[in-house]
Amino acid sequence: MKFYKDHYDVIVIGGALAGLSAALMLADKGKDVLVLERHNLPGGIATSFVRGGIEIEAALHEMMSIGSRDHRLKVGKFFDDMGVDIDWLKVPEAYHAAIPGLEVTLHPGLETFAREVDAAVPGTYDKVLAVLNLCHTVFDSVNELSIHPMSKPQMLLKHEAFVKTAGYSTQEVLDTFDLPQKALDLLAPYWIYVGTGFRELPFTIFSVLMADYIGYGSYIPRKFSHEMSLKMAERAEAMGVQIEYRQHVDKILVRDGTAYGVRTARGDEIYADYVICSAYPNKVYTSMIEPADAVPVKAIKMVNGRRLSLTAFSVILILDKSAEELGIKDYSVFHGDTMDTNACYDELKGLGPYRYITCICHNLANPDATPEGTCSYSITTLPRVDGWKTVSADEYDRVKHEVAKQLIDYMSEYLGVNLLDHVLECVIETPMTVAHYTGMWNGCIYGYAHTMEDHIVARLQTAEEEHFIDHLEFSGAHQISGDGMGPAVTNGRKAAKNVLDTMAKEAKE
Amino acid sequence: MKVKGFLKDVGGASRVTKARLAAFENASPLPVMDDPIGNVAREWHPGKIDLVVTDVRPAGKTATTVRFERPDGKKLPPFYAGQFMVIDFPMGESLISRPYSISSAPYQARLAEHAFVEITVRRSKGDGFICDYINGSVEVGDRFRGMIGCGQFYYEPLRDAKHVVALAGGVGITPFASMAREIAHGTLDFDLTILYGSVSSDDITLKDELDQLKSDKLHIVHVLSGDEPNWNGERGFLTAELIQKYSADDTTYFICGPQVMYRFLRGELAKLNPPQRRVRFEVFGQAKDITAFEGYPQEVKDKVFNLTVVRGIHEDVIPAKATESLVVALERAGIRIETGCRSGECGFCRTKVLAGDVFICPESDGRRAADRDFGYVHACTAYPVSDVKIKIPIE
Ligand SMILES: Cc1cc2nc3c(=O)[nH]c(=O)nc-3n(C[C@H](O)[C@H](O)[C@H](O)COP(=O)(O)OP(=O)(O)OC[C@H]3O[C@@H](n4cnc5c(N)ncnc54)[C@H](O)[C@@H]3O)c2cc1C
Ligand code: FES
């Protein structure tokens, strides 16, 4: 029985957002694409599941880079261009910050945001707006430069702010504004979406984060992130992409330094001119390349020289009262005993107690998310992999329940309601859950940490040299744009673009 | 604009690039397969594993307990008491799967030597297929493949009350047998009262093994529906009145038994009106007679349709009876499809309907909303009502 064609232009390993974005873009250019996904549905962690008859979002808090219908940002525009028609719902606020001495709800729009910070910390409007404007200028430059690269002198002329802040951490740049601590605290909460403390976080990344989320707000698909993943997959299939689920790729086949196909756990050998891989380079270079000696030492040094970023721990509760009855007022709330991002980042190394927590109540952006009289409430922390690496299979359930209990107690105290009295369904997602469903290396959902030694500007500059096997591209959070579902799409498109560029170049030669 | 000074500011990009290259230069050149988090995930969920039968023994007059170990006797995957396992049975050309609740305790799967899991299976009244095969043909030394630790029917301390009343009918006792053993072992902590409905006192599945475990944390109340003059325990069905008698102020009800019992107990529990979060039913199982469900198009019930099955670029056409699920049609034709609960809940059998119509068992439609919009079904609870074309994963 023959399940596959003799040959494809491109095989994409992994049918999550990055892989599907790559497949869409390649299919749009008429390429013959096969997507192999290990799970039985698309999306990776951009998915949902059903418990007790209620559909529950698995991971998405908010999508960045979508924009409104009249002013689409790059990811929203890509979906539109590809004919992936998603029913986007706007998240009403940026976030509610529940931090020492402050309870403030902030809304998107740079001026609105600055005004609301000023209301909480009077006299800060001009400076806060200046920070946000600087972020926006850098953000514009990043977007433009990713499409039109230019020479260094030209860059300095046209993209001065970008060039001059590139070498600094977020903390170094923020320090120059001389803002009161409370205002800084209100600017900090989103840090967890990029996952490094400000001492190490490149200001470039902070800029993109703030300009995108605060400038334009965020969105969620009405039918959970599964709507997004499924619509991408359906559209790709309609464009001729072959997607096969439950196919686990064991090996990437390499000859003369060039990838030419894959072998699945089932034993199928499938051939293609190019392979795009969503698995972590750590896994690929240590166990997936056949023959193993096709992996140069430089590739091993590269993965060993990078630090894994964050994984996820979420307690998702379906509660038997409405958000209103429980006193839950905002879609997205960031809670911190401290807003010192460096201290928070250190704390995430352990197994708790975690004190930087993100809560999402879906019903407040999507009233129909759960049946009437109930609501969905997720309590999330994004630990580093270090602590979880020490947990054995026999300890796992105990640790998981201890951490879950800590998070529930923390939020119960904040809300003044014992959440445990209202639990209809309780789902605990851990780094192991991520590893189980997606196969991601150490359950790490964020790729490599954004640091000054692993800076996006440097990632762009050295991309060529870090390309160790011809016709093999990577896509996923471990690539240039880093973590997040919006960046996943960008990373996937970048991989597809690399393939298309190489195809064009080799056709000329 | 200025951050620290012109030269330092404009040198940023080359500074970070140098830092990157230096970090890689100083890194170890040795490959490290360092994925302990993935390893824990694989230890809990290795997928289907090889199992060998090491014991077969009666569990009452009409049921059999089968013990499985790994061929090398090593630890089995951890699971929660109450969960089921899925076993593949080679039947001629086909590989047919069935879910069975694990009747042994989680700690027994983690013993250092001869770790095991057990299932307890009831003989049918003549219409069973796999259950009668197990009650007669399975022998020590037989090998199967199985997946351990499926389903949501287990005690969750963050959700459930400390006092649990289990309502068990017939072989529905099995998940509670696992809980009872784990409680007796001291590794699961709640008060469990099992109201166990059987027909006659001489045919109670697992009676002797369970009665031995009774303690102040574990009560087993046998309730007989048959006519037995000498019985001085509880009689009749599991009525609201009886359930009330054994309930505490805050009680979680776990219910497992035959489909008719579910319908009856929904009514009885409604009379007690416990909060929704305190009532947990095990999945429904495969519908015994799909034509009995509301909305089933009776006019097709005797038909056999053509089912076109797409796997990759390959297509087959097989017959599919209107009264059997797509999964059964595939299994009869020897086409492998992965299944778990066979009750519409777990989604293992997620299938795309490319053309044609199916009837979905209304009791067990566990699909995602977007899946419904795009014609995905759970094939174990989807019945053809026309010629149908589906796409399923290659196994
Ligand atoms: C979560 C769960 C836990 C369970 N736990 C237990 C337990 O602990 N103990 C227990 O005894 N039972 C348990 N069951 C029930 C068990 O899974 C089976 O349903 C039961 O044993 C009956 O299976 P059977 O094959 O004998 O009968 P049926 O499933 O009724 O067999 C007939 C079915 O097989 C199909 N069929 C007939 N011939 C063929 C053929 N040649 N090829 C393919 N298909 C064919 C028929 O169309 C029909 O659908 C559980 C069920 C669930 C859902
Ligand atoms: S096998 Fe569980 S939904 Fe079909």
XYZ file of C-alpha atoms in Angstrom, chain A residues 237-452:
216
model
C -5.314 21.018 2.554
C -7.609 22.972 0.272
C -4.456 24.439 -1.304
C -3.144 20.936 -1.994
C -0.990 20.285 1.081
C -1.048 16.678 2.277
C -1.304 16.533 6.071
C -0.867 13.217 7.851
C -1.581 12.957 11.560
C -0.158 10.460 14.022
C 3.080 10.321 12.062
C 6.125 10.623 14.241
C 9.305 11.471 12.384
C 12.294 9.614 13.801
C 15.022 10.572 11.365
C 15.937 13.265 8.919
C 17.861 11.693 6.060
C 21.000 13.500 4.949
C 23.341 12.809 2.051
C 26.422 14.892 1.185
C 25.439 17.473 3.760
C 21.979 17.904 2.275
C 18.638 16.778 3.699
C 16.638 14.637 1.267
C 13.841 13.071 3.279
C 12.615 11.602 6.544
C 11.845 8.262 8.141
C 8.793 7.901 10.359
C 8.348 5.693 13.417
C 6.096 3.536 11.239
C 9.065 2.921 8.969
C 8.008 4.982 5.961
C 10.861 6.656 4.113
C 9.613 9.758 2.385
C 11.656 11.936 0.058
C 11.702 15.640 -0.612
C 13.999 18.407 -1.808
C 13.675 20.253 1.489
C 12.784 19.489 5.076
C 11.393 22.060 7.509
C 11.586 20.823 11.070
C 9.690 21.994 14.138
C 11.593 19.813 16.598
C 14.210 21.533 18.724
C 17.712 21.708 17.233
C 18.843 20.030 20.479
C 16.841 16.958 19.592
C 17.562 17.091 15.873
C 21.325 17.385 16.183
C 21.625 14.822 18.986
C 19.316 12.108 17.692
C 17.437 12.794 14.487
C 20.038 13.266 11.783
C 20.945 10.160 9.814
C 23.841 9.574 9.543
C 24.727 11.094 12.920
C 28.156 12.185 11.686
C 26.503 14.580 9.256
C 26.134 16.874 12.265
C 29.110 19.251 12.547
C 30.606 19.970 15.966
C 29.607 23.612 15.495
C 25.963 22.630 15.549
C 26.411 20.804 18.848
C 28.283 23.758 20.324
C 25.506 26.046 19.217
C 22.750 24.118 20.990
C 24.930 23.648 24.051
C 25.678 27.367 24.100
C 22.041 28.388 24.315
C 19.784 28.488 27.339
C 16.336 26.968 27.194
C 13.642 29.447 28.035
C 10.334 28.853 29.782
C 7.932 25.983 29.976
C 4.377 26.186 31.313
C 2.361 25.174 34.324
C -1.362 25.883 34.233
C -4.279 24.992 36.410
C -7.389 25.348 34.331
C -10.585 25.439 36.315
C -14.130 25.332 35.093
C -16.027 26.951 37.946
C -19.690 26.521 38.747
C -20.380 30.241 39.066
C -20.130 33.087 36.593
C -17.124 35.396 36.581
C -19.322 38.146 37.941
C -20.520 36.040 40.868
C -16.933 35.160 41.723
C -15.693 38.741 41.489
C -13.439 38.078 38.500
C -13.417 41.341 36.565
C -10.705 41.174 33.931
C -9.826 38.824 31.114
C -6.141 38.962 31.862
C -4.587 39.646 35.244
C -0.901 39.628 36.126
C -0.184 39.019 39.791
C 3.179 39.509 41.379
C 4.383 39.753 44.961
C 7.141 41.753 43.380
C 7.509 43.314 39.952
C 11.243 42.874 40.017
C 11.456 40.842 36.808
C 14.978 39.677 37.570
C 13.935 38.258 40.930
C 10.849 36.678 39.352
C 12.969 35.118 36.644
C 15.293 33.596 39.247
C 12.348 32.226 41.174
C 11.039 30.452 38.079
C 14.061 28.183 38.267
C 12.514 26.285 41.147
C 9.383 24.285 41.781
C 7.560 27.002 43.655
C 6.058 28.662 45.480
C 5.620 30.745 42.361
C 4.736 34.358 42.940
C 4.388 35.681 39.428
C 1.096 34.408 38.112
C -1.062 35.093 35.084
C -4.800 34.485 35.210
C -7.154 34.358 32.281
C -10.926 34.274 32.437
C -12.020 33.434 28.904
C -15.616 34.407 29.443
C -14.614 38.048 29.765
C -13.506 38.181 26.125
C -15.870 35.449 24.955
C -19.059 35.267 27.044
C -20.055 31.970 25.410
C -16.782 30.225 26.212
C -18.520 28.013 28.778
C -22.183 27.242 29.593
C -24.212 29.890 31.367
C -23.608 30.145 35.082
C -20.050 28.805 34.776
C -16.731 30.285 33.791
C -13.294 29.151 32.821
C -10.386 30.411 34.864
C -6.800 29.484 34.217
C -3.947 30.150 36.595
C -0.595 29.993 34.898
C 3.016 30.300 35.786
C 5.795 29.830 33.267
C 8.670 28.134 35.052
C 12.137 27.594 33.686
C 12.910 23.997 32.857
C 15.574 23.642 35.566
C 13.360 22.696 38.529
C 11.089 20.420 36.562
C 14.064 18.530 35.156
C 14.664 17.120 38.645
C 11.182 15.615 39.088
C 10.969 11.837 38.651
C 8.000 9.888 37.303
C 7.146 8.682 40.805
C 7.227 12.184 42.319
C 5.473 13.824 39.407
C 1.876 13.583 40.571
C 2.671 14.830 44.074
C 4.675 17.817 42.805
C 2.040 18.657 40.239
C -0.698 18.708 42.853
C 1.368 20.705 45.332
C 2.091 23.403 42.786
C -1.510 23.443 41.573
C -2.758 23.800 45.136
C -0.360 26.654 45.772
C -1.610 28.539 42.722
C -5.271 27.945 43.563
C -4.766 29.049 47.172
C -2.910 32.162 46.037
C -5.745 33.201 43.754
C -8.438 32.222 46.253
C -6.886 34.554 48.746
C -6.716 37.359 46.218
C -10.309 36.917 45.107
C -11.634 36.326 48.600
C -13.415 33.223 47.330
C -12.356 29.659 47.984
C -12.060 28.503 44.385
C -11.923 24.906 45.585
C -15.615 25.174 46.497
C -16.542 25.765 42.860
C -14.552 23.339 40.763
C -16.563 21.632 38.038
C -13.480 20.517 36.161
C -9.836 20.817 37.064
C -7.108 20.266 34.528
C -3.460 20.590 35.440
C -1.039 21.144 32.590
C 2.630 20.760 33.344
C 5.887 20.805 31.427
C 5.411 17.039 31.143
C 1.981 17.533 29.594
C 3.537 19.745 26.945
C 6.274 17.196 26.340
C 3.690 14.431 26.086
C 1.428 16.088 23.545
C 3.969 17.959 21.438
C 7.239 16.145 22.025
C 8.877 19.522 22.669
C 12.334 19.222 24.164
C 11.926 19.342 27.957
C 8.415 20.664 27.446
C 9.998 24.024 26.691
C 7.422 26.167 24.920
C 9.511 29.337 24.607
C 12.529 28.173 22.644
C 15.811 29.748 23.692
C 15.951 32.553 26.227
C 16.119 36.078 24.828
C 19.372 37.305 26.363
C 22.168 39.669 25.423
